[in-house]
Structure formats: C-alpha cells, structure tokens
Coordinates of C-alpha atoms in Angstrom, one line a residue:
M1 CA -32.6 18.2 4.1
K2 CA -31.3 20.4 6.9
T3 CA -31.9 24.3 6.9
I4 CA -28.8 26.5 6.6
L5 CA -29.9 27.5 10.0
Q6 CA -29.8 24.1 11.3
I7 CA -26.2 23.3 9.8
I8 CA -25.0 26.5 11.3
V9 CA -26.4 25.6 14.8
M10 CA -24.9 22.2 14.6
T11 CA -21.6 23.4 13.4
L12 CA -21.5 25.9 16.5
I13 CA -22.2 23.0 18.9
L14 CA -19.4 20.8 17.4
S15 CA -16.8 23.5 17.7
A16 CA -17.9 24.0 21.1
C17 CA -17.4 20.3 22.0
G18 CA -13.9 20.6 20.2
M19 CA -15.2 17.9 17.1
P20 CA -14.7 19.3 13.7
P21 CA -17.7 19.0 11.2
V22 CA -17.3 16.6 8.3
V23 CA -19.3 17.1 5.2
A24 CA -21.1 13.9 4.0
P25 CA -20.1 13.1 0.5
S26 CA -23.6 12.1 -0.8
T27 CA -25.6 15.3 0.5
G28 CA -23.3 17.8 1.6
E29 CA -24.8 18.1 5.2
V30 CA -22.8 18.2 8.2
T31 CA -22.5 15.1 10.1
Q32 CA -20.7 14.6 13.4
A33 CA -17.7 12.3 13.6
V34 CA -18.2 9.5 16.3
Q35 CA -15.4 7.2 17.8
P36 CA -16.6 3.8 17.9
A37 CA -16.6 2.3 21.7
Q38 CA -14.0 -0.1 22.6
G39 CA -15.1 -3.5 22.0
A40 CA -18.1 -2.3 19.7
E41 CA -18.5 -3.1 16.1
S42 CA -17.0 -0.4 14.1
E43 CA -18.0 1.4 10.9
S44 CA -15.3 3.8 10.5
G45 CA -15.9 4.0 6.7
S46 CA -19.1 5.6 7.3
T47 CA -18.5 7.6 10.3
P48 CA -14.9 9.4 9.9
V49 CA -13.3 9.8 13.1
Q50 CA -11.5 13.0 14.1
S51 CA -9.2 12.7 17.3
T52 CA -9.7 15.4 19.8
D53 CA -6.8 14.5 21.6
T54 CA -5.1 18.0 22.3
A55 CA -1.6 16.3 21.6
S56 CA -2.7 15.4 18.2
S57 CA -2.9 18.9 17.2
S58 CA 0.6 19.6 17.5
L59 CA 1.8 16.7 15.4
T60 CA 3.2 17.5 12.2
Y61 CA 2.9 14.2 10.6
R62 CA -0.5 12.5 11.7
I63 CA -0.8 9.0 10.6
V64 CA -4.3 8.3 9.2
D65 CA -5.6 4.8 10.2
S66 CA -5.4 2.2 7.8
G67 CA -9.0 1.7 7.6
Q68 CA -8.7 -1.8 8.5
I69 CA -11.6 -2.5 11.0
A70 CA -11.9 -6.5 10.3
C71 CA -9.5 -8.9 11.7
Y72 CA -8.2 -12.1 10.2
D73 CA -6.4 -15.6 11.1
N74 CA -3.9 -17.0 8.8
N75 CA -6.5 -17.4 5.9
Q76 CA -10.0 -15.8 6.5
L77 CA -12.1 -13.3 8.6
T78 CA -12.7 -13.8 12.3
A79 CA -14.0 -11.8 15.1
C80 CA -11.3 -9.6 16.4
A81 CA -9.6 -11.1 19.4
A82 CA -9.3 -10.0 23.0
Q83 CA -5.9 -9.3 24.3
G84 CA -3.9 -12.3 25.0
S85 CA -5.7 -14.4 22.4
A86 CA -4.6 -15.9 19.3
F87 CA -4.3 -13.3 16.5
A88 CA -4.8 -10.8 19.0
G89 CA -2.7 -7.3 18.2
Q90 CA -3.6 -6.9 14.6
D91 CA -4.5 -4.0 12.6
G92 CA -8.2 -4.4 13.2
N93 CA -7.7 -4.5 16.9
Y94 CA -5.9 -1.1 17.0
Q95 CA -8.3 1.9 15.6
G96 CA -6.6 5.1 15.0
A97 CA -7.4 8.5 13.5
A98 CA -9.9 7.1 10.9
A99 CA -9.8 8.9 7.5
A100 CA -11.9 12.0 7.5
Y101 CA -12.5 13.9 4.3
Q102 CA -14.3 17.1 3.0
N103 CA -15.4 17.5 -0.6
N104 CA -15.3 21.1 -1.4
N105 CA -17.3 20.9 -4.4
D106 CA -14.7 22.6 -6.7
G107 CA -12.8 19.6 -8.0
T108 CA -10.7 19.4 -4.6
V109 CA -10.9 17.3 -1.4
S110 CA -9.4 18.4 2.1
D111 CA -8.1 15.7 4.4
L112 CA -9.2 16.8 7.7
V113 CA -6.6 14.5 9.5
T114 CA -3.4 15.6 7.7
G115 CA -4.4 18.7 6.4
L116 CA -3.4 18.0 3.0
M117 CA -5.8 19.3 0.1
W118 CA -6.1 17.0 -3.1
S119 CA -7.2 17.0 -6.5
Q120 CA -10.5 15.0 -6.6
S121 CA -9.5 13.2 -9.9
A122 CA -7.1 11.8 -12.0
D123 CA -9.4 13.0 -15.2
L124 CA -6.7 15.0 -16.8
N125 CA -9.0 15.5 -20.2
G126 CA -12.0 16.7 -18.2
D127 CA -14.2 14.6 -20.0
G128 CA -15.9 13.1 -17.0
T129 CA -14.0 9.6 -17.4
I130 CA -10.7 8.3 -16.3
N131 CA -8.8 6.1 -18.5
V132 CA -5.2 5.4 -20.2
S133 CA -5.5 8.7 -22.1
D134 CA -5.5 10.6 -18.6
K135 CA -1.9 9.1 -17.9
Q136 CA 1.1 11.1 -17.7
S137 CA 4.7 10.7 -17.9
F138 CA 6.7 11.5 -14.9
A139 CA 8.0 14.9 -16.5
N140 CA 4.5 16.0 -17.5
A141 CA 3.0 15.1 -14.3
V142 CA 5.5 17.3 -12.3
S143 CA 5.0 20.1 -14.9
S144 CA 1.2 19.7 -15.0
A145 CA 0.9 19.8 -11.4
E146 CA 3.0 23.0 -11.0
N147 CA 1.2 24.8 -13.8
S148 CA -2.3 23.7 -12.0
T149 CA -4.6 26.6 -11.2
L150 CA -7.3 24.1 -9.9
A151 CA -10.0 25.6 -7.7
G152 CA -8.0 29.0 -7.8
H153 CA -4.8 27.8 -6.1
D154 CA -1.5 27.9 -7.9
D155 CA 0.6 26.2 -5.3
W156 CA -0.3 22.5 -6.5
R157 CA 2.5 20.0 -6.6
L158 CA 3.2 16.3 -7.5
P159 CA 2.6 14.5 -3.9
T160 CA 5.7 12.6 -2.2
I161 CA 5.3 8.7 -1.5
K162 CA 4.4 9.5 1.9
E163 CA 1.7 12.1 1.3
L164 CA 0.1 9.9 -1.3
Y165 CA 0.3 6.7 1.0
S166 CA -1.8 8.6 3.6
L167 CA -4.8 8.2 1.4
I168 CA -4.3 4.4 1.2
L169 CA -7.1 2.6 3.0
F170 CA -6.7 -1.3 3.8
D171 CA -10.5 -2.2 3.9
G172 CA -10.0 -2.4 0.1
T173 CA -9.4 -5.8 -1.6
D174 CA -6.6 -6.8 -3.8
V175 CA -8.1 -6.8 -7.7
S176 CA -5.1 -9.1 -8.5
A177 CA -7.7 -12.3 -7.2
C178 CA -10.6 -11.4 -9.5
P179 CA -11.0 -13.9 -12.3
G180 CA -11.4 -12.9 -16.0
G181 CA -14.9 -11.7 -16.6
T182 CA -16.7 -9.9 -14.3
C183 CA -16.0 -9.3 -10.5
S184 CA -16.1 -6.9 -7.8
A185 CA -13.5 -5.3 -5.6
T186 CA -13.1 -2.4 -3.3
P187 CA -10.2 0.3 -4.2
F188 CA -7.7 1.3 -1.6
I189 CA -8.6 4.8 -2.0
D190 CA -12.1 6.0 -0.9
T191 CA -14.2 6.5 -3.8
R192 CA -16.9 8.5 -2.0
Y193 CA -14.7 11.5 -2.4
F194 CA -12.0 10.6 -4.9
D195 CA -12.6 9.6 -8.6
Y196 CA -11.2 6.1 -9.6
A197 CA -11.0 3.7 -12.4
Y198 CA -9.0 0.3 -12.6
G199 CA -6.7 -0.2 -15.7
D200 CA -8.4 0.2 -19.3
T201 CA -8.6 -3.3 -20.4
D202 CA -10.5 -2.2 -23.7
A203 CA -7.0 -0.2 -24.2
G204 CA -4.8 -3.6 -23.7
E205 CA -4.1 -2.7 -20.3
R206 CA -4.5 -5.2 -17.2
V207 CA -6.9 -4.5 -14.5
I208 CA -4.1 -3.6 -12.1
D209 CA -2.3 -1.1 -14.3
A210 CA -3.6 1.8 -12.1
Q211 CA -0.4 3.2 -10.7
F212 CA -0.4 6.9 -9.1
A213 CA 2.9 8.7 -9.6
T214 CA 4.7 10.6 -6.8
S215 CA 7.7 13.0 -6.9
T216 CA 9.7 10.4 -4.9
K217 CA 12.3 8.7 -6.8
Y218 CA 14.5 5.6 -6.0
V219 CA 18.1 6.8 -5.1
S220 CA 18.9 3.5 -6.5
T221 CA 17.6 1.9 -9.7
T222 CA 15.6 -1.1 -10.4
M223 CA 15.7 -3.8 -13.3
N224 CA 19.4 -3.8 -13.5
G225 CA 19.3 0.0 -14.0
D226 CA 16.4 1.8 -14.6
E227 CA 15.9 5.2 -13.2
T228 CA 12.7 4.7 -10.8
L229 CA 9.9 6.6 -9.0
F230 CA 7.8 5.1 -6.1
G231 CA 4.0 5.1 -6.7
V232 CA 0.9 3.7 -5.1
N233 CA -1.3 1.4 -6.7
F234 CA -4.9 1.9 -5.3
A235 CA -6.0 -1.6 -7.4
D236 CA -3.7 -3.8 -5.4
G237 CA -2.9 -2.1 -2.4
R238 CA 0.9 -1.8 -2.7
I239 CA 3.9 0.9 -3.0
K240 CA 6.1 -0.3 -5.9
G241 CA 9.3 1.3 -7.5
Y242 CA 8.1 1.9 -11.3
G243 CA 10.8 2.6 -14.0
L244 CA 10.3 5.8 -15.8
S245 CA 10.4 4.1 -19.1
L246 CA 8.9 0.8 -20.5
R247 CA 9.6 -0.8 -23.7
G248 CA 11.4 2.3 -24.8
S249 CA 8.7 4.8 -24.0
D250 CA 7.8 6.7 -21.1
K251 CA 5.8 4.8 -18.8
T252 CA 2.7 6.9 -17.8
F253 CA 0.6 7.3 -14.4
F254 CA -2.3 8.4 -13.1
V255 CA -2.0 11.7 -11.0
L256 CA -3.4 13.4 -8.2
Y257 CA -2.2 16.9 -7.1
V258 CA -1.6 18.2 -3.4
R259 CA -1.1 21.4 -1.7
G260 CA -0.7 22.4 1.9
G261 CA 0.4 20.0 4.7
N262 CA 3.8 22.0 5.7
N263 CA 6.2 19.1 6.6
Y264 CA 4.0 16.2 6.2
G265 CA 5.9 12.9 6.0
V266 CA 9.1 14.8 7.5
N267 CA 10.1 12.8 10.8
A268 CA 11.6 14.1 14.2
F269 CA 13.3 11.2 15.6
A270 CA 14.7 11.7 19.2
D271 CA 16.8 8.7 20.8
Q272 CA 15.2 8.3 24.5
G273 CA 18.6 6.7 25.5
N274 CA 16.6 3.8 26.9
G275 CA 16.6 1.5 23.4
T276 CA 13.5 3.4 22.1
I277 CA 13.3 6.1 19.7
T278 CA 10.2 8.9 19.6
D279 CA 9.2 10.4 16.4
N280 CA 7.6 13.8 17.8
A281 CA 6.2 14.3 14.5
T282 CA 3.9 11.3 14.5
G283 CA 3.8 10.8 18.3
L284 CA 5.0 7.1 18.1
T285 CA 7.7 5.5 20.0
W286 CA 9.7 2.9 18.4
M287 CA 12.0 0.0 19.5
Q288 CA 15.4 1.3 18.4
A289 CA 16.4 -2.5 17.4
D290 CA 14.4 -4.9 15.5
S291 CA 13.5 -8.4 16.3
G292 CA 17.0 -9.6 15.3
M293 CA 15.2 -12.9 13.7
G294 CA 12.4 -13.4 11.1
M295 CA 8.9 -15.0 12.1
N296 CA 5.7 -15.8 10.6
W297 CA 2.9 -13.1 11.1
E298 CA 1.2 -14.6 13.9
S299 CA 4.5 -14.9 15.9
A300 CA 5.4 -11.4 15.1
L301 CA 1.9 -10.2 16.5
T302 CA 2.5 -12.1 19.5
Y303 CA 6.1 -10.9 19.6
C304 CA 5.0 -7.4 20.0
E305 CA 2.1 -7.7 22.1
G306 CA 4.4 -9.5 24.6
Y307 CA 7.2 -7.3 24.4
S308 CA 8.2 -5.3 27.6
A309 CA 10.9 -2.8 27.2
A310 CA 11.7 0.6 28.4
G311 CA 9.4 0.2 31.7
V312 CA 6.5 -0.3 29.5
D313 CA 4.5 -3.2 28.1
D314 CA 2.3 -1.4 25.8
W315 CA 4.2 -2.5 22.4
R316 CA 2.4 -3.6 19.4
L317 CA 3.1 -4.7 15.7
P318 CA 2.7 -1.3 13.6
D319 CA 0.2 -1.4 10.9
A320 CA 1.3 -0.6 7.1
K321 CA 0.9 3.0 7.4
E322 CA 2.6 3.5 10.8
L323 CA 5.6 1.4 9.5
Q324 CA 6.1 3.3 6.3
S325 CA 6.1 6.5 8.2
I326 CA 9.7 5.8 9.4
L327 CA 11.2 4.8 5.9
D328 CA 13.9 7.1 4.7
Y329 CA 13.6 7.3 0.9
S330 CA 17.0 9.1 0.9
R331 CA 18.8 5.8 1.5
S332 CA 19.4 2.5 0.1
P333 CA 21.3 -0.5 0.2
A334 CA 23.2 0.4 -3.1
T335 CA 23.8 4.0 -2.5
T336 CA 24.3 4.5 1.2
N337 CA 25.2 0.8 2.1
S338 CA 22.3 0.9 4.6
A339 CA 18.7 0.1 4.9
A340 CA 16.3 2.7 4.1
I341 CA 15.8 4.1 7.5
D342 CA 17.4 6.9 9.7
P343 CA 20.7 5.3 10.8
I344 CA 19.4 6.2 14.5
F345 CA 17.8 2.9 14.4
N346 CA 19.9 -0.4 14.4
V347 CA 18.8 -2.8 11.3
T348 CA 19.9 -6.5 11.3
S349 CA 21.9 -7.5 8.2
I350 CA 20.8 -10.3 6.3
T351 CA 21.9 -12.2 3.1
N352 CA 19.3 -11.8 0.2
E353 CA 18.0 -14.4 -2.2
A354 CA 20.9 -13.2 -4.6
G355 CA 23.6 -13.7 -2.1
E356 CA 24.1 -9.9 -1.3
A357 CA 24.3 -8.2 2.0
D358 CA 21.1 -6.7 2.4
Y359 CA 18.4 -5.6 5.1
P360 CA 15.1 -7.3 6.1
F361 CA 11.5 -7.2 5.1
Y362 CA 9.4 -6.1 8.0
W363 CA 6.0 -7.3 8.8
S364 CA 2.9 -5.1 9.6
S365 CA -0.1 -6.1 11.4
T366 CA -2.4 -5.1 8.4
T367 CA -3.7 -8.0 6.3
H368 CA -3.5 -7.7 2.4
A369 CA -7.2 -8.8 1.9
D370 CA -8.2 -9.9 -1.7
S371 CA -11.5 -9.6 -3.7
S372 CA -12.1 -13.3 -3.0
G373 CA -12.4 -12.9 0.5
S374 CA -9.1 -14.3 1.4
G375 CA -6.7 -13.2 4.1
S376 CA -3.8 -15.4 3.8
Y377 CA -1.4 -12.6 2.9
A378 CA -0.3 -9.8 5.2
A379 CA 1.6 -6.4 4.1
Y380 CA 5.1 -5.9 4.9
V381 CA 7.5 -3.0 4.3
S382 CA 11.0 -3.7 2.5
F383 CA 13.9 -1.8 4.0
G384 CA 16.2 -3.4 1.9
R385 CA 16.0 -4.4 -1.8
A386 CA 12.6 -5.3 -2.9
L387 CA 13.8 -8.3 -4.9
G388 CA 12.0 -10.2 -7.6
Y389 CA 13.0 -13.0 -9.9
M390 CA 13.5 -12.0 -13.6
N391 CA 15.4 -14.8 -14.8
S392 CA 17.6 -13.9 -12.0
W393 CA 17.0 -12.1 -8.6
V394 CA 17.1 -8.2 -9.0
D395 CA 15.8 -5.3 -7.1
V396 CA 12.5 -5.0 -9.0
H397 CA 10.7 -2.3 -6.9
G398 CA 13.5 -0.8 -4.6
A399 CA 13.8 -0.2 -1.0
G400 CA 10.9 1.4 0.4
A401 CA 8.4 -0.8 -1.2
Q402 CA 5.3 -2.1 0.5
R403 CA 4.4 -5.6 -0.9
S404 CA 2.7 -9.1 1.1
D405 CA 3.7 -12.3 2.1
P406 CA 1.9 -15.6 2.8
K407 CA 1.4 -15.3 6.7
T408 CA 2.4 -18.9 7.1
G409 CA 4.3 -21.6 5.2
S410 CA 7.8 -21.9 3.7
A411 CA 10.1 -19.9 1.5
S412 CA 11.0 -23.0 -0.2
E413 CA 7.7 -23.0 -1.8
Y414 CA 8.7 -20.1 -4.1
P415 CA 12.0 -20.7 -5.4
Q416 CA 11.2 -18.1 -8.0
G417 CA 9.0 -15.7 -6.2
H418 CA 5.3 -15.1 -6.5
G419 CA 3.6 -12.2 -8.7
P420 CA 4.1 -10.9 -12.1
Q421 CA 7.6 -9.8 -11.0
G422 CA 8.5 -13.0 -9.2
D423 CA 8.6 -11.2 -6.0
A424 CA 10.7 -12.7 -3.2
V425 CA 8.5 -14.5 -0.7
R426 CA 10.3 -15.0 2.8
V427 CA 7.3 -15.7 4.9
N428 CA 9.5 -15.4 8.0
N429 CA 10.1 -11.6 8.2
Y430 CA 11.2 -9.3 10.9
A431 CA 9.5 -7.2 13.5
R432 CA 9.9 -3.5 14.9
C433 CA 7.5 -2.9 17.7
V434 CA 5.7 0.5 18.2
R435 CA 3.7 2.2 21.0
G436 CA 1.6 5.2 21.2
G437 CA -0.2 7.1 18.9
E438 CA -4.0 7.8 18.6
V439 CA -5.2 4.1 18.8
T440 CA -7.8 2.1 21.0
Y441 CA -7.9 -1.4 21.3
V442 CA -11.2 -2.9 19.9
S443 CA -12.1 -6.5 20.2
G444 CA -15.4 -8.5 19.1
N445 CA -15.8 -6.6 15.8
T446 CA -16.7 -8.7 12.8
T447 CA -17.7 -5.7 10.3
I448 CA -15.2 -5.6 7.2
S449 CA -16.3 -2.2 5.7
N450 CA -18.9 -0.4 4.2
R451 CA -17.3 1.3 1.6
P452 CA -18.5 0.8 -1.9
G453 CA -16.9 -1.6 -4.1
M454 CA -16.5 -1.7 -8.0
T455 CA -17.5 -3.9 -10.8
I456 CA -14.7 -4.9 -12.9
S457 CA -15.2 -6.4 -16.3
D458 CA -12.2 -7.7 -18.3
T459 CA -12.2 -7.5 -22.2
G460 CA -8.6 -8.7 -23.2
G461 CA -4.8 -8.6 -22.5
V462 CA -2.5 -11.0 -21.2
D463 CA -0.6 -11.7 -17.9
L464 CA 2.8 -12.3 -19.0
M465 CA 4.1 -14.7 -16.2
G466 CA 2.3 -13.8 -13.2
G467 CA 2.1 -16.0 -9.6
Q468 CA -1.4 -14.0 -9.6
P469 CA -4.2 -15.3 -11.5
T470 CA -4.8 -13.2 -14.8
T471 CA -7.5 -10.7 -14.9
T472 CA -7.1 -9.6 -18.5
G473 CA -7.7 -12.3 -21.0
G474 CA -7.5 -16.2 -20.5
I475 CA -4.0 -17.0 -20.5
D476 CA -1.9 -17.0 -17.6
L477 CA 1.6 -17.8 -18.7
A478 CA 3.4 -19.4 -15.6
G479 CA 0.8 -18.6 -13.1
S480 CA -0.3 -19.7 -9.7
G481 CA -1.5 -22.9 -10.7
T482 CA -0.6 -25.4 -13.5
P483 CA 0.7 -23.4 -16.7
P484 CA -1.6 -23.4 -19.7
Q485 CA -0.8 -26.1 -22.1
E486 CA 0.5 -23.7 -24.6
A487 CA 3.5 -22.8 -22.7
I488 CA 4.0 -26.2 -21.6
D489 CA 3.9 -27.5 -25.0
A490 CA 6.4 -24.9 -26.1
C491 CA 9.1 -26.6 -24.0
I492 CA 8.5 -30.2 -24.8
G493 CA 12.0 -31.6 -26.0
L494 CA 13.7 -28.4 -24.8
T495 CA 16.1 -28.0 -21.9
Q496 CA 16.1 -25.5 -19.1
A497 CA 16.6 -22.0 -20.2
A498 CA 16.2 -22.7 -23.8
A499 CA 14.7 -20.3 -26.2
C500 CA 10.8 -20.8 -26.8
T501 CA 7.8 -19.3 -28.3
I502 CA 4.1 -19.2 -27.4
N503 CA 1.1 -18.2 -29.6
T504 CA -1.4 -16.0 -27.7
P505 CA -4.3 -14.3 -28.4
N506 CA -2.3 -11.0 -28.7
G507 CA 0.5 -12.3 -30.9
I508 CA 3.7 -14.6 -30.6
L509 CA 5.6 -14.1 -27.3
N510 CA 9.4 -15.3 -27.2
G511 CA 10.6 -16.6 -23.9
T512 CA 12.6 -19.2 -22.1
C513 CA 12.0 -22.5 -20.6
G514 CA 11.7 -22.6 -16.6
T515 CA 9.8 -24.0 -13.9
P516 CA 7.1 -21.8 -12.7
P517 CA 6.3 -21.3 -9.2
N518 CA 4.1 -23.6 -7.5
S519 CA 4.3 -26.1 -10.5
S520 CA 6.6 -29.2 -11.3
Q521 CA 6.4 -28.6 -14.8
M522 CA 8.5 -26.8 -17.2
A523 CA 6.9 -24.1 -19.3
C524 CA 7.8 -21.4 -21.5
M525 CA 8.0 -17.8 -19.8
P526 CA 8.3 -14.7 -21.5
A527 CA 12.0 -13.1 -22.1
G528 CA 12.7 -9.9 -20.0
G529 CA 9.6 -10.6 -17.9
P530 CA 6.2 -9.3 -17.7
P531 CA 5.3 -5.5 -18.1
S532 CA 5.5 -3.8 -14.7
P533 CA 2.4 -3.9 -12.7

C-alpha cells in the first residue's frame, strides 16, 4: 500500500504531465491512466484513459468512449482489422476518451470525462441490496432526486437521457441470451464503481427488468397513447421509451441521481457550408446528409470508411454513443413532422412497416454482443418511430430509442418483428458518417474486456411473447424457436386472430392465434402483448 507521501508525490508528477489522477476502485490508490498504443491490445477497462488534448478541455459535451475494444465479423469475435480490410472501421477499431471514474467514498462517483457526479447506488432503502422495492415511479424519482442531500449536496436531479447514456459501456453483454437457470453476463455499466442488480426474479420480474429512469419524456406517445419516458437498460444495452403506467399502475424504475456537468448533452451545431455540420460541444463533424439508402452493417462500415467529402477522407461510421449524441429529443415524426434530429441535418424520408411516412434507423459501428458470445447484432439508433408489432405496427419505444438489428440477412425473415415487443427488423439501415473527436485507430486487438461479469439465477416468471429466449421460467410463448407445445395446442382447430388461452405456471393467459417470428406454426400469443422490457 502506498504511503500518503508517495500518493502526494505521484499526484504532483501526474499533474505536471497534464494527466489527472484516477482512484482505483479496489484500493483507493492513485493510478496513472495510460493510452493504449496504436495497434496494441487494449485493456481500457482496467486502465481508464483520460485524454490530454488541450482542445478536449473546451468541450462541454465530451463523448465517453463506448468501451468496446473487441471486434466482430457478422457473427463472432475476430481480430480488429487493419484499415482497408473487411469489417474495418468498427467500434473496436476506434478508441476514444475511455470511461474514467473516481469513487468518492461517500456514496457518490465522479465521472472524470464528463464532469458529472453520480449517486453510486439505486439502493433506495439503504439496506445494502438492490431489488424491486428500490424502484420508483417517475413522479417519485423526480421528487426524491430534488430532495436528496446525498454527500452533503442539495442540487441532485434525475438525469437526462443523454447524461444517463454517458454511463453505458458496450463491452457489456446482453443478458437476454441467458438460458433459464444460471448464467453469466456483464452489465452495460461499470460495476466496479456503481452498485447494480438485474431484475428480481424472486419477485416475479424478468432478468431484463432493470430499467433506469431519466427526466427525458417522449414528446409523442407510445403503445397507441401512453405517456412515455426514455430510459436506459444496463441489462440488455438499450434505450427505450417506457410508458409511465403499466397495467393500471405506475411503472417503476431504478434511479441514479446526477449533479454538475453544466450543459452536458446540449449540442452546438454549426453549418460549415460544405455539406458538413460541426458540433462544437462534442468536437465531432458530421455529414449533413445521410447515405440516402439502407445497407447491411458491413456495407455501412465500408461506406463511411471509403467516404470522401469536404476535402477530407477520414470519415467513419459513428459508434452508438457518438450517434446518440445528435438526437434531438424535442422532436418526433408525430409532433414536429420530422426526424428526432436538428433540422440543420438532411434526413431521407421512408415509408415504415405500418405504411406511414417516417425516418430511418441509422447503423452505429457498435456490435451488440450477447452473453452467449454471439456478435451477430449491431446497435442502431432510431431517428423515426421505433416500431414494434403488437397485433399491429405501433411506435413501441419512440423516436430516440437505441436498439439492435441483425448485421446481415433479410427483413422478410421477421414479418412480425423480433423480441418481446416485436421490434421492427430492417437489417438494411442507413448511415451518417462522422469524423474528428478523440479517437485513435487500433488494429490487431483480440481482447474483449476485463470488467467483471455477474452470475444470474432465474427462479420463475414468464416471457410473454419474446423473440428472445426466456430467462424467467421455462415457457417462451411464441419465441425465437419453435413455439412451446402448449401454445401450439391452444390454436388447434382455430383460425388466425381467433381468441385462445394458455395454461402457464403463473396462471391462465388469454391471447390470439398468430404465427410467431421464425416459425411456420400458428400459436397462441398473449392479448395486449407482453410486459414492457
């Protein structure tokens, strides 16, 4: 253990070199942040990176790197490619301002990149555990944040969606792929600094029921009229819009409080007059127009890596956090007749699955890895309605959601979407290229992450219609594979859309007969759709 004198001397040396000290989570010792060399294997999870670029100090909205240091092809891990090679230009190739936190040992955590200070735990009751009893309604979350005096501060607030999303790390793995029983996954938040728990299956929740609330409400509605907030789910690595009520009661969420970081998440766009838009808040420069057409993930990578415009050729496909930074949550197709982005940008209009005028999903360079090791999905951001099939196509999660799509294939394979809310699957999404920022190109890396995983044990519950395998109790009603025999039997002799019932371990479910995604057999699917994940 270093002495106090040693720590003071080291701190002075680091300060002289322009490198801020970082407190190690396990010991409280001061450690130097080290930037991985280009082409070398990176372990940014264990050695947080602080940029020393003078320009970064003037940025009011620094984008924290996604944390993804691994690279993938269309299905699995692969060494990070050299520029010009297949699958080059993905998230793992471009390493930016890595997450760097300081445990203040008073129930708070300081983010050394964004300048924000966070409450360390969603443990509302102070009993040392996080479970369903710690969840709060939106109204209570706003009030409890404003009334908190944690660590002697009285200026806590419920974070905006952009503030909360700054904490997401895509070296996490989607827990949705965990089979029933016991499995392991890595949350999309750094559990070395923040306390975390998955959904409480002992209380009848699903493992993915670990949504965190924000103060950002959707300016439109979801599910045909629900007042909605945007939240981040660190269990499955997504932003979704969640209705404020669920089955006649207030929906509840985990909550982290935030303070500081004036203007964090506020853009400062400037039209350069040459087909590019610079955001002076983030230091990123964007193409004013999008690709004008959809393409699969590898093609989107190639498109931006090969792009040349405004006299430069160092364009790239943005990672999920860079892409989310240009969302404008004050806009939506239904309320402003526009995409959820500042009108300084040009956006291609599309016709969506419901036959409505709408706006595209945009690919990010970030693979959405799952706990089984698969990397066949990549994250996209919805600048138009985030549709799902709930007996018909509706906006289930809002313009501004971040979800994921298969990297390759055909949308025709998913006529009723995929997942618990039948998320629309397009595969061929649009691209909007970016350049600049605090990034270095890395090739050859094969490291995934050294952040700790968590063991998940399932004890019950029902996935009520998911295209994802159930993690809560042994009956996947119209899931990703063959529907369970109970659901098939319930529709024998009945016609499409006929009423049906299923006996489950949790009681009788009423539904209608339909053909689930990825199945040729008609099966009973619960009426009204599943609970919101």
